Coordinates of C-alpha atoms in Angstrom, one line a residue:
Chain A
X1 CA 37.6 -77.3 169.6
X2 CA 34.7 -75.2 170.9
X3 CA 33.3 -71.8 170.1
X4 CA 32.3 -69.1 172.6
X5 CA 29.0 -67.4 171.8
X6 CA 28.0 -64.1 173.5
X7 CA 24.5 -62.8 173.4
X8 CA 24.8 -59.1 174.3
X9 CA 21.5 -57.6 175.2
X10 CA 20.3 -54.4 176.9
X11 CA 19.6 -56.3 180.1
X12 CA 21.8 -59.4 180.2
X13 CA 25.1 -60.7 178.8
X14 CA 24.6 -64.4 178.1
X15 CA 27.7 -66.4 177.3
X16 CA 27.9 -70.1 176.2
X17 CA 30.5 -72.6 175.2
X18 CA 29.2 -74.2 172.0
X19 CA 30.3 -77.4 170.3
X20 CA 31.1 -77.9 166.7
X21 CA 27.6 -79.4 166.2
X22 CA 26.0 -76.2 167.6
X23 CA 24.9 -77.4 171.0
X24 CA 25.5 -75.4 174.2
X25 CA 27.9 -77.2 176.6
X26 CA 27.9 -74.6 179.4
X27 CA 26.6 -71.1 180.1
X28 CA 27.3 -68.1 182.3
X29 CA 25.6 -64.7 182.4
X30 CA 25.5 -61.4 184.2
X31 CA 23.7 -58.1 184.0
X32 CA 24.7 -55.7 181.2
X33 CA 24.2 -52.5 183.2
X34 CA 24.7 -50.7 180.0
X35 CA 25.3 -47.2 181.5
X36 CA 28.7 -48.4 182.5
X37 CA 31.9 -47.7 180.5
X38 CA 32.0 -50.2 177.7
X39 CA 35.3 -51.5 179.0
X40 CA 33.6 -52.9 182.1
X41 CA 30.9 -54.5 180.0
X42 CA 33.6 -56.2 177.8
X43 CA 35.5 -57.3 180.9
X44 CA 32.4 -59.0 182.1
X45 CA 31.9 -60.7 178.8
X46 CA 35.4 -62.2 179.1
X47 CA 34.8 -63.2 182.8
X48 CA 31.6 -65.0 181.8
X49 CA 33.4 -66.8 179.0
X50 CA 36.0 -68.0 181.4
X51 CA 33.4 -69.1 183.8
X52 CA 31.4 -71.0 181.2
X53 CA 34.7 -72.7 180.0
X54 CA 35.5 -73.8 183.5
X55 CA 32.0 -75.2 183.9
X56 CA 32.6 -77.3 180.8
X57 CA 36.0 -78.3 182.1
X58 CA 37.7 -76.6 179.2
X59 CA 40.3 -73.8 178.9
X60 CA 41.0 -71.0 176.5
X61 CA 43.2 -73.3 174.5
X62 CA 40.1 -75.3 173.5
X63 CA 38.5 -72.2 172.0
X64 CA 38.5 -71.7 168.2
X65 CA 36.8 -68.4 168.1
X66 CA 34.5 -66.0 169.9
X67 CA 31.3 -64.6 168.3
X68 CA 29.1 -61.7 169.7
X69 CA 25.6 -60.9 168.7
X70 CA 24.7 -57.3 169.3
X71 CA 21.5 -55.3 169.1
X72 CA 23.0 -53.0 166.6
X73 CA 25.3 -52.7 163.6
X74 CA 28.9 -53.8 163.4
X75 CA 31.7 -53.5 160.9
X76 CA 32.9 -57.1 160.5
X77 CA 36.2 -56.1 159.0
X78 CA 37.3 -53.7 161.7
X79 CA 35.5 -55.4 164.6
X80 CA 34.0 -52.1 165.6
X81 CA 30.5 -51.7 166.8
X82 CA 29.2 -48.8 164.5
X83 CA 26.2 -48.2 166.8
X84 CA 24.0 -50.0 169.3
X85 CA 21.2 -47.7 170.1
X86 CA 19.9 -49.5 173.2
X87 CA 23.3 -49.5 174.8
X88 CA 24.2 -46.0 173.8
X89 CA 27.2 -47.4 171.9
X90 CA 28.8 -45.7 168.8
X91 CA 32.2 -46.6 167.3
X92 CA 33.2 -49.0 170.1
X93 CA 36.3 -51.2 169.4
X94 CA 34.6 -54.3 170.7
X95 CA 36.9 -56.9 169.1
X96 CA 40.1 -55.2 170.2
X97 CA 38.8 -54.7 173.7
X98 CA 37.8 -58.3 174.1
X99 CA 41.0 -59.6 172.7
X100 CA 42.9 -57.9 175.6
X101 CA 41.4 -60.7 177.7
X102 CA 41.1 -63.6 175.4
X103 CA 43.3 -63.5 172.4
X104 CA 41.2 -65.5 169.8
X105 CA 39.5 -64.5 166.6
X106 CA 36.4 -62.4 167.4
X107 CA 33.4 -62.0 165.1
X108 CA 30.6 -59.5 165.7
X109 CA 27.2 -59.4 164.0
X110 CA 23.6 -58.2 164.5
X111 CA 21.5 -60.3 166.9
X112 CA 18.8 -61.1 164.3
X113 CA 21.5 -62.2 161.8
X114 CA 23.0 -64.4 164.5
X115 CA 19.6 -65.9 165.4
X116 CA 19.1 -66.8 161.7
X117 CA 22.6 -68.4 161.6
X118 CA 21.8 -70.5 164.7
X119 CA 18.7 -71.9 163.0
X120 CA 20.8 -72.7 159.9
X121 CA 23.3 -74.7 161.9
X122 CA 21.3 -76.3 164.7
X123 CA 17.6 -75.4 164.0
X124 CA 14.8 -75.7 161.5
X125 CA 16.9 -74.4 158.5
X126 CA 19.8 -76.8 159.0
X127 CA 21.0 -78.0 155.7
X128 CA 19.5 -75.1 153.7
X129 CA 21.9 -73.4 151.3
X130 CA 20.0 -70.1 151.9
X131 CA 17.4 -68.9 154.4
X132 CA 15.9 -65.8 155.6
X133 CA 15.0 -65.4 159.3
X134 CA 12.4 -63.0 160.5
X135 CA 11.7 -62.0 164.1
X136 CA 8.1 -60.9 164.8
X137 CA 8.5 -59.2 168.1
X138 CA 8.2 -55.6 169.5
X139 CA 9.8 -54.8 166.1
X140 CA 10.6 -56.8 163.0
X141 CA 14.2 -57.9 162.5
X142 CA 15.8 -60.4 160.3
X143 CA 18.8 -62.0 158.8
X144 CA 19.9 -63.5 155.5
X145 CA 22.0 -66.7 155.6
X146 CA 23.9 -67.9 152.6
X147 CA 26.1 -71.0 152.7
X148 CA 26.4 -71.0 156.5
X149 CA 27.3 -67.3 156.7
X150 CA 25.3 -64.2 157.6
X151 CA 24.9 -61.9 154.7
X152 CA 25.4 -58.4 156.1
X153 CA 25.6 -56.6 152.9
X154 CA 28.3 -54.2 151.6
X155 CA 27.6 -51.5 154.3
X156 CA 26.3 -53.6 157.2
X157 CA 22.7 -52.6 156.2
X158 CA 21.4 -55.9 155.0
X159 CA 18.5 -57.7 156.8
X160 CA 16.8 -54.6 158.0
X161 CA 13.5 -56.4 157.2
X162 CA 11.5 -54.2 159.6
X163 CA 12.1 -51.1 157.5
X164 CA 11.3 -52.3 154.1
X165 CA 8.5 -50.2 152.8
X166 CA 5.2 -52.1 152.8
X167 CA 2.6 -49.4 152.5
X168 CA 3.3 -46.2 150.6
X169 CA 2.5 -43.2 152.8
X170 CA 1.4 -45.7 155.5
X171 CA 1.6 -45.6 159.3
X172 CA 4.5 -43.4 160.6
X173 CA 7.4 -45.5 161.9
X174 CA 9.8 -44.8 164.7
X175 CA 12.6 -44.7 162.1
X176 CA 11.2 -41.5 160.5
X177 CA 9.7 -43.2 157.5
X178 CA 6.1 -44.2 156.8
X179 CA 4.6 -47.6 156.1
X180 CA 7.6 -49.8 157.2
X181 CA 7.0 -53.6 157.5
X182 CA 7.5 -53.2 161.3
X183 CA 4.3 -51.1 161.5
X184 CA 2.2 -54.0 160.1
X185 CA 3.9 -57.2 160.9
X186 CA 5.3 -56.8 164.5
X187 CA 3.6 -57.9 167.7
X188 CA 3.2 -54.2 168.4
X189 CA 1.2 -53.9 165.1
X190 CA -1.0 -56.8 166.0
X191 CA -1.7 -55.3 169.4
X192 CA -2.4 -51.9 167.8
X193 CA -4.9 -53.6 165.4
X194 CA -6.6 -55.3 168.4
X195 CA -6.9 -52.1 170.4
X196 CA -8.3 -50.2 167.4
X197 CA -10.9 -52.9 166.7
X198 CA -12.0 -52.9 170.4
X199 CA -12.9 -49.2 170.1
X200 CA -15.7 -50.2 167.6
X201 CA -16.5 -53.6 169.3
X202 CA -16.2 -53.0 173.1
X203 CA -18.0 -56.3 173.8
X204 CA -15.8 -58.5 171.6
X205 CA -13.9 -61.5 172.8
X206 CA -10.5 -59.7 172.8
X207 CA -11.9 -57.2 175.3
X208 CA -13.2 -60.0 177.5
X209 CA -9.9 -61.7 177.6
X210 CA -8.3 -58.3 178.4
X211 CA -10.7 -57.9 181.4
X212 CA -12.2 -54.9 179.7
X213 CA -9.0 -52.9 179.7
X214 CA -7.5 -52.2 176.2
X215 CA -4.2 -51.6 177.7
X216 CA -4.0 -55.2 178.7
X217 CA -4.4 -56.4 175.1
X218 CA -1.3 -58.3 174.0
X219 CA -0.5 -60.4 170.9
X220 CA -1.3 -63.6 172.6
X221 CA -4.8 -62.4 173.5
X222 CA -5.5 -61.4 169.9
X223 CA -4.2 -64.7 168.6
X224 CA -6.0 -66.8 171.2
X225 CA -9.3 -64.9 170.4
X226 CA -8.8 -65.6 166.7
X227 CA -8.1 -69.2 167.4
X228 CA -11.4 -69.3 169.3
X229 CA -13.2 -68.0 166.3
X230 CA -14.1 -64.5 167.5
X231 CA -15.1 -62.7 164.3
X232 CA -13.4 -59.4 165.2
X233 CA -10.1 -61.2 166.1
X234 CA -10.4 -63.4 163.0
X235 CA -10.7 -60.4 160.8
X236 CA -7.7 -58.7 162.5
X237 CA -5.6 -61.8 162.2
X238 CA -6.5 -62.2 158.5
X239 CA -5.4 -58.6 157.9
X240 CA -2.2 -59.1 159.9
X241 CA -1.2 -62.3 158.1
X242 CA -2.1 -60.7 154.7
X243 CA 0.6 -58.1 155.4
X244 CA 3.0 -60.9 156.4
X245 CA 2.1 -62.7 153.1
X246 CA 2.9 -59.6 151.1
X247 CA 6.2 -59.2 152.9
X248 CA 7.1 -62.8 152.4
X249 CA 6.2 -62.5 148.8
X250 CA 8.7 -59.6 148.4
X251 CA 11.4 -61.8 150.0
X252 CA 10.5 -64.7 147.6
X253 CA 10.4 -62.6 144.4
X254 CA 13.6 -60.9 145.2
X255 CA 15.8 -63.5 146.9
X256 CA 14.0 -66.9 146.8
X257 CA 15.7 -68.7 149.7
X258 CA 15.3 -72.4 150.4
X259 CA 13.4 -71.4 153.6
X260 CA 11.9 -68.5 155.4
X261 CA 11.9 -68.9 159.2
X262 CA 9.6 -67.0 161.6
X263 CA 10.8 -66.3 165.1
X264 CA 10.0 -63.9 167.8
X265 CA 6.9 -63.6 170.1
X266 CA 4.3 -63.9 167.4
X267 CA 5.8 -67.1 166.1
X268 CA 4.6 -68.8 169.3
X269 CA 1.2 -68.9 167.6
X270 CA 2.7 -71.9 165.8
X271 CA 0.9 -73.8 163.1
X272 CA -2.1 -71.4 163.4
X273 CA 0.2 -68.6 162.2
X274 CA 1.9 -70.6 159.5
X275 CA -1.4 -71.9 158.1
X276 CA -2.9 -68.5 157.9
X277 CA 0.1 -67.2 156.0
X278 CA 0.4 -70.3 153.8
X279 CA -3.3 -69.8 152.8
X280 CA -2.7 -66.3 151.6
X281 CA 0.7 -66.8 149.9
X282 CA -0.4 -68.4 146.6
X283 CA -2.5 -65.4 145.8
X284 CA 0.6 -63.2 145.6
X285 CA 3.2 -65.8 144.3
X286 CA 4.6 -65.4 140.7
X287 CA 5.2 -68.6 138.8
X288 CA 2.6 -70.6 140.6
X289 CA 3.8 -73.9 139.1
X290 CA 7.3 -73.5 140.6
X291 CA 8.1 -74.7 144.1
X292 CA 8.5 -71.8 146.6
X293 CA 10.5 -71.2 149.8
X294 CA 9.4 -73.4 152.7
X295 CA 7.9 -71.4 155.5
X296 CA 8.7 -72.7 159.0
X297 CA 8.9 -71.7 162.7
X298 CA 12.2 -71.1 164.5
X299 CA 13.2 -73.9 166.8
X300 CA 15.9 -72.6 169.1
X301 CA 14.1 -69.9 171.1
X302 CA 16.5 -67.9 173.5
X303 CA 19.4 -70.2 172.8
X304 CA 19.6 -69.0 169.3
X305 CA 21.5 -65.9 170.4
X306 CA 24.4 -67.8 172.0
X307 CA 24.5 -70.6 169.4
X308 CA 24.4 -68.2 166.4
X309 CA 27.0 -65.9 167.8
X310 CA 29.3 -69.0 168.4
X311 CA 28.8 -70.2 164.8
X312 CA 30.0 -66.8 163.4
X313 CA 33.4 -68.3 163.6
X314 CA 32.6 -71.6 162.1
X315 CA 33.5 -72.3 158.5
X316 CA 31.7 -75.0 156.5
Chain B
X1 CA 40.2 -70.0 125.8
X2 CA 37.0 -68.2 124.9
X3 CA 33.4 -68.4 125.9
X4 CA 30.3 -68.5 123.7
X5 CA 27.4 -66.2 124.8
X6 CA 24.0 -66.7 123.3
X7 CA 21.3 -64.1 123.7
X8 CA 18.0 -65.8 122.9
X9 CA 15.2 -63.4 122.2
X10 CA 11.7 -63.6 120.8
X11 CA 12.9 -62.0 117.6
X12 CA 16.6 -62.7 117.2
X13 CA 19.3 -65.2 118.3
X14 CA 22.5 -63.3 118.9
X15 CA 25.7 -65.2 119.4
X16 CA 29.1 -63.9 120.3
X17 CA 32.6 -65.2 121.0
X18 CA 33.7 -63.6 124.2
X19 CA 37.2 -63.2 125.7
X20 CA 38.2 -64.0 129.2
X21 CA 38.1 -60.2 129.9
X22 CA 34.5 -60.0 128.7
X23 CA 34.9 -58.4 125.3
X24 CA 33.1 -59.7 122.2
X25 CA 35.6 -61.0 119.5
X26 CA 33.0 -61.9 116.9
X27 CA 29.3 -62.2 116.4
X28 CA 26.7 -64.0 114.3
X29 CA 22.9 -63.8 114.5
X30 CA 19.7 -65.1 112.9
X31 CA 16.0 -64.8 113.3
X32 CA 14.5 -66.9 116.1
X33 CA 11.2 -67.7 114.3
X34 CA 10.0 -69.0 117.6
X35 CA 7.0 -70.9 116.2
X36 CA 9.4 -73.5 114.9
X37 CA 10.2 -76.7 116.8
X38 CA 12.8 -75.9 119.5
X39 CA 15.2 -78.4 117.9
X40 CA 15.5 -76.2 114.8
X41 CA 16.1 -73.1 117.0
X42 CA 18.8 -74.9 118.9
X43 CA 20.5 -76.0 115.7
X44 CA 20.5 -72.4 114.6
X45 CA 22.2 -71.4 117.9
X46 CA 24.9 -74.0 117.3
X47 CA 25.3 -72.8 113.6
X48 CA 25.7 -69.2 114.7
X49 CA 28.2 -70.2 117.3
X50 CA 30.3 -72.0 114.7
X51 CA 30.0 -69.0 112.3
X52 CA 31.1 -66.6 115.0
X53 CA 34.0 -68.9 115.9
X54 CA 35.1 -69.0 112.3
X55 CA 35.0 -65.2 112.1
X56 CA 37.3 -65.0 115.1
X57 CA 39.6 -67.6 113.5
X58 CA 38.9 -70.0 116.4
X59 CA 37.4 -73.5 116.7
X60 CA 35.4 -75.5 119.1
X61 CA 38.6 -76.6 120.8
X62 CA 39.1 -73.0 121.9
X63 CA 35.7 -72.8 123.7
X64 CA 35.6 -73.2 127.4
X65 CA 31.8 -73.1 127.8
X66 CA 28.6 -71.9 126.3
X67 CA 26.1 -69.6 128.1
X68 CA 22.5 -68.8 127.1
X69 CA 20.4 -66.0 128.3
X70 CA 16.7 -66.7 127.9
X71 CA 13.6 -64.6 128.4
X72 CA 12.3 -67.0 131.0
X73 CA 13.2 -69.4 133.8
X74 CA 15.7 -72.2 133.7
X75 CA 16.8 -75.0 136.1
X76 CA 20.5 -74.5 136.3
X77 CA 21.1 -78.0 137.5
X78 CA 19.2 -80.0 134.9
X79 CA 19.8 -77.5 132.0
X80 CA 16.1 -77.5 131.3
X81 CA 14.1 -74.4 130.3
X82 CA 11.2 -74.5 132.8
X83 CA 9.3 -71.9 130.8
X84 CA 9.8 -69.1 128.4
X85 CA 6.5 -67.5 127.8
X86 CA 7.5 -65.4 124.7
X87 CA 8.7 -68.5 122.9
X88 CA 6.0 -70.8 124.0
X89 CA 8.5 -73.0 125.6
X90 CA 7.9 -75.3 128.6
X91 CA 10.2 -78.0 129.9
X92 CA 12.7 -77.8 127.0
X93 CA 15.9 -79.8 127.4
X94 CA 18.0 -76.9 126.0
X95 CA 21.4 -78.0 127.4
X96 CA 21.1 -81.5 126.2
X97 CA 19.9 -80.4 122.8
X98 CA 22.7 -77.9 122.3
X99 CA 25.3 -80.4 123.4
X100 CA 24.3 -82.6 120.5
X101 CA 26.1 -80.1 118.3
X102 CA 28.8 -78.6 120.6
X103 CA 29.8 -80.9 123.4
X104 CA 30.9 -78.2 126.0
X105 CA 29.5 -77.2 129.4
X106 CA 26.2 -75.2 128.8
X107 CA 24.9 -72.7 131.3
X108 CA 21.4 -71.2 131.1
X109 CA 20.0 -68.3 133.0
X110 CA 17.4 -65.5 132.8
X111 CA 18.2 -62.6 130.5
X112 CA 18.1 -59.9 133.1
X113 CA 20.3 -62.0 135.4
X114 CA 22.7 -62.3 132.5
X115 CA 22.7 -58.5 131.8
X116 CA 23.6 -57.9 135.4
X117 CA 26.4 -60.4 135.3
X118 CA 27.8 -58.7 132.2
X119 CA 27.9 -55.4 134.0
X120 CA 29.7 -57.1 136.9
X121 CA 32.4 -58.5 134.6
X122 CA 32.9 -55.8 132.0
X123 CA 30.6 -52.9 132.9
X124 CA 29.8 -50.4 135.6
X125 CA 29.7 -52.9 138.5
X126 CA 33.1 -54.5 137.6
X127 CA 34.9 -55.3 140.8
X128 CA 31.8 -55.2 143.1
X129 CA 31.4 -58.2 145.4
X130 CA 27.6 -57.8 145.1
X131 CA 25.3 -55.9 142.8
X132 CA 21.7 -55.7 141.9
X133 CA 20.8 -54.9 138.2
X134 CA 17.4 -53.4 137.4
X135 CA 16.0 -53.0 133.8
X136 CA 13.5 -50.3 133.4
X137 CA 11.8 -51.1 130.1
X138 CA 8.3 -52.3 129.0
X139 CA 8.4 -54.2 132.3
X140 CA 10.9 -54.2 135.2
X141 CA 13.3 -57.1 135.5
X142 CA 16.5 -57.6 137.3
X143 CA 19.2 -59.8 138.6
X144 CA 21.3 -60.3 141.7
X145 CA 25.0 -60.9 141.4
X146 CA 27.2 -62.2 144.2
X147 CA 30.9 -62.9 143.8
X148 CA 30.7 -63.0 140.0
X149 CA 27.7 -65.4 139.9
X150 CA 24.1 -64.8 139.3
X151 CA 21.9 -65.5 142.3
X152 CA 18.9 -67.4 140.9
X153 CA 17.5 -68.5 144.3
X154 CA 16.6 -71.9 145.5
X155 CA 13.7 -72.3 143.0
X156 CA 14.8 -70.1 140.1
X157 CA 12.5 -67.4 141.4
X158 CA 15.1 -64.8 142.5
X159 CA 15.4 -61.4 140.9
X160 CA 11.7 -61.0 139.8
X161 CA 12.1 -57.4 140.8
X162 CA 9.1 -56.3 138.7
X163 CA 6.7 -58.3 140.8
X164 CA 7.7 -57.2 144.3
X165 CA 4.7 -55.5 145.9
X166 CA 5.1 -51.8 146.0
X167 CA 1.6 -50.5 146.6
X168 CA -0.9 -52.6 148.6
X169 CA -4.1 -53.0 146.6
X170 CA -2.5 -50.9 143.9
X171 CA -2.8 -50.9 140.0
X172 CA -3.7 -54.4 138.7
X173 CA -0.7 -56.1 137.1
X174 CA -0.5 -58.5 134.1
X175 CA 0.7 -61.1 136.6
X176 CA -2.7 -61.2 138.3
X177 CA -1.5 -59.3 141.4
X178 CA -2.0 -55.7 142.3
X179 CA 0.5 -53.0 142.9
X180 CA 3.6 -54.7 141.6
X181 CA 6.8 -52.6 141.1
X182 CA 6.4 -53.0 137.3
X183 CA 3.2 -50.9 137.4
X184 CA 5.0 -47.9 138.9
X185 CA 8.6 -48.1 137.8
X186 CA 8.6 -49.4 134.2
X187 CA 8.7 -47.2 131.0
X188 CA 5.1 -48.3 130.6
X189 CA 4.2 -46.9 133.9
X190 CA 5.9 -43.6 133.1
X191 CA 4.0 -43.4 129.8
X192 CA 0.7 -44.2 131.6
X193 CA 1.4 -41.4 134.1
X194 CA 2.1 -39.1 131.2
X195 CA -1.2 -40.0 129.4
X196 CA -3.2 -39.6 132.5
X197 CA -1.8 -36.2 133.2
X198 CA -2.5 -35.0 129.7
X199 CA -6.2 -35.7 130.2
X200 CA -6.2 -32.9 132.8
X201 CA -3.7 -30.7 131.0
X202 CA -4.3 -31.0 127.3
X203 CA -2.1 -28.0 126.5
X204 CA 0.9 -29.2 128.4
X205 CA 4.4 -29.6 127.0
X206 CA 4.1 -33.4 126.8
X207 CA 1.1 -33.1 124.5
X208 CA 2.9 -30.6 122.3
X209 CA 5.8 -33.0 122.0
X210 CA 3.4 -35.8 121.1
X211 CA 1.8 -33.6 118.4
X212 CA -1.4 -33.5 120.3
X213 CA -1.9 -37.3 120.1
X214 CA -1.7 -39.0 123.6
X215 CA -1.0 -42.4 121.8
X216 CA 2.4 -40.9 120.7
X217 CA 3.6 -40.3 124.2
X218 CA 6.6 -42.3 125.1
X219 CA 9.0 -42.4 128.0
X220 CA 11.5 -40.1 126.2
X221 CA 8.8 -37.5 125.6
X222 CA 7.9 -37.4 129.3
X223 CA 11.6 -37.3 130.3
X224 CA 12.5 -34.6 127.8
X225 CA 9.6 -32.5 128.9
X226 CA 10.6 -32.9 132.6
X227 CA 14.2 -31.9 131.6
X228 CA 12.8 -28.8 129.9
X229 CA 11.1 -27.9 133.1
X230 CA 7.4 -28.4 132.2
X231 CA 5.5 -28.4 135.5
X232 CA 3.3 -31.3 134.6
X233 CA 6.2 -33.4 133.4
X234 CA 8.3 -32.4 136.4
X235 CA 5.5 -33.5 138.8
X236 CA 5.1 -36.9 137.0
X237 CA 8.8 -37.5 137.0
X238 CA 9.1 -36.7 140.7
X239 CA 6.3 -39.2 141.4
X240 CA 7.9 -41.9 139.1
X241 CA 11.4 -41.4 140.7
X242 CA 9.8 -41.5 144.2
X243 CA 8.5 -45.0 143.4
X244 CA 11.9 -45.9 142.2
X245 CA 13.5 -44.6 145.4
X246 CA 11.1 -46.7 147.5
X247 CA 11.9 -49.8 145.4
X248 CA 15.7 -49.1 145.7
X249 CA 15.3 -48.5 149.5
X250 CA 13.7 -52.0 149.7
X251 CA 16.7 -53.5 148.0
X252 CA 19.0 -51.6 150.2
X253 CA 17.4 -52.5 153.5
X254 CA 17.0 -56.1 152.5
X255 CA 20.2 -56.9 150.6
X256 CA 22.5 -53.9 150.7
X257 CA 24.7 -54.6 147.6
X258 CA 27.8 -52.6 146.7
X259 CA 26.0 -51.2 143.7
X260 CA 22.5 -50.9 142.2
X261 CA 22.7 -50.6 138.4
X262 CA 19.9 -49.2 136.3
X263 CA 19.5 -50.4 132.7
X264 CA 16.7 -50.5 130.1
X265 CA 15.1 -47.8 128.1
X266 CA 14.4 -45.4 131.0
X267 CA 18.0 -45.5 132.0
X268 CA 18.8 -43.5 128.8
X269 CA 17.6 -40.5 130.8
X270 CA 21.1 -40.7 132.3
X271 CA 22.3 -38.4 135.1
X272 CA 18.9 -36.7 135.1
X273 CA 17.3 -39.9 136.3
X274 CA 20.1 -40.8 138.8
X275 CA 20.0 -37.3 140.3
X276 CA 16.3 -37.4 140.7
X277 CA 16.5 -40.7 142.5
X278 CA 19.5 -39.8 144.6
X279 CA 17.7 -36.7 145.8
X280 CA 14.8 -38.8 147.1
X281 CA 16.7 -41.7 148.6
X282 CA 18.0 -40.2 151.8
X283 CA 14.4 -39.6 152.9
X284 CA 13.8 -43.3 153.0
X285 CA 17.3 -44.6 154.0
X286 CA 17.8 -46.3 157.4
X287 CA 21.1 -45.5 159.2
X288 CA 21.6 -42.3 157.5
X289 CA 25.2 -42.0 158.8
X290 CA 26.3 -45.3 157.1
X291 CA 27.4 -45.5 153.5
X292 CA 24.8 -46.9 151.1
X293 CA 24.9 -48.8 147.8
X294 CA 26.2 -46.8 144.8
X295 CA 23.5 -46.1 142.2
X296 CA 24.8 -46.1 138.7
X297 CA 23.8 -46.5 135.0
X298 CA 24.4 -49.7 133.0
X299 CA 27.2 -49.3 130.5
X300 CA 27.0 -52.3 128.1
X301 CA 23.6 -51.8 126.3
X302 CA 22.6 -54.6 123.9
X303 CA 26.0 -56.3 124.2
X304 CA 25.2 -57.2 127.8
X305 CA 23.1 -60.2 126.7
X306 CA 25.9 -61.9 124.9
X307 CA 28.7 -60.9 127.3
X308 CA 26.7 -61.9 130.4
X309 CA 25.6 -65.3 128.9
X310 CA 29.2 -66.0 128.0
X311 CA 30.4 -65.1 131.6
X312 CA 27.9 -67.7 133.1
X313 CA 30.7 -70.3 132.6
X314 CA 33.5 -68.2 134.0
X315 CA 34.7 -68.8 137.5
X316 CA 36.5 -66.2 139.4

């Protein structure tokens, strides 16, 4: 038996046929065109699933279940999408609509939860009883995985890592609060720190790499500049990773998973990022003599969306 | 069948025989005298258990398992106490030692985890799939309960609520860090805020209730003064409950349990405390349209230690 995994994004619908072991056997995709009625989008999901099955020389009879990762919040019991801001969706009966085309069990979950689940089946956290996945991208998202299942909480609120409070009365956040993790630990935050620093040091290495245009500064430039040893970038990166260490310490003291996995754009900084955080963590850690959660990089990249969605229906 | 629950404290060993339903059938206790060799303390635990059984007209044959709540950290797999600072214990084979006297399954867990477990079997959070218990006392402790089991994490670190970072570079904490939850949300923190305020307002109601002696200020005085509407105390209590709201928001955005339960000395402020926090929570909450964890007061008081320890061996 195989699993269908659907990665529903604001731009693309990516669908894969996934094996029991969590590898993608075939894929199909199409544009989301999210302004359309949701019924058309769901029909395209089903069409892509059929195409991917055909590519893999399989039929619906080989499918055990379908999983969908959405950029929003779902009610797992009713199969409703509660909301999906980027798609303009609210109270959409996604499961029922999809089952009109393919009558198999359908599971729906947040895309960051799903990416964490993928890592726990087929990526770096495979074999862990518990893990926490964090995406460091435009925003900060995340997911909690326990015993091969996403932990969505009692009201579908769990894993909103980006909006834990990190700094009391800190930087205003798009969510309406102040001082959220997202304002200090996202790629956006790192870029903002880079731009701010360049105001005071217009001749610094970051500016050189951005061809003198602060608007061209991105996370990779700041990180590359820190790797090269530029003092301004080194200071910024130390500040950024200090916030990450504080955030990771909160996860450790509260939940203490086997592993904390970093994904998203900033995680492409690789060992340089891990080492910087690992250096700062012991300062904050309680019970210094006890072992602590492993800190690792995500392995699956873009495939995590499809694999994780597929694995929503898998039971261990 | 019954369960033995042992509440091991720095001053007393309290032992109870507990029914399947989580009620105490009989109790026995003795002084801990923690300076003694641990073997003597463990023998007294066993003696108390036998006494309590006799009082309940039961024998060891009626016992399903024994649970022990300790003011420290245990390894649930090995049955070792890793450390227990107040008793001066480190690497103590508590399970093996106790089984010399009573050969039944022995479970060991942190006392705050155990109190949370008690509430989830026989207290306010009974019936909840998940709950987080917080003690607001001299320090801040807590426990996470999932499906009738304490969640101790992968390295026995989970539930160290008091040492989540709340204020970056905040008040120095006894743990060596700065800005821990404990420094803002404990009874100690509330007393400290009261004392600080009285320096500026020596004629305020708090000082009157403390007979003009700042050293007599306790949490109850500050709370009673706030209840009476004294402007200084009202302001302190609003600040204190704002920190609690931020802390509770972190738990909600990360873990989203069915219920968050407040215990410990400060929780005796009752509905006055709950209402003050509930008033501040919506300001911080993501997804304001979704339901959120219930916030309630612990119900079991001192009995929670025995009941929760006993329930460590219960499987649902």
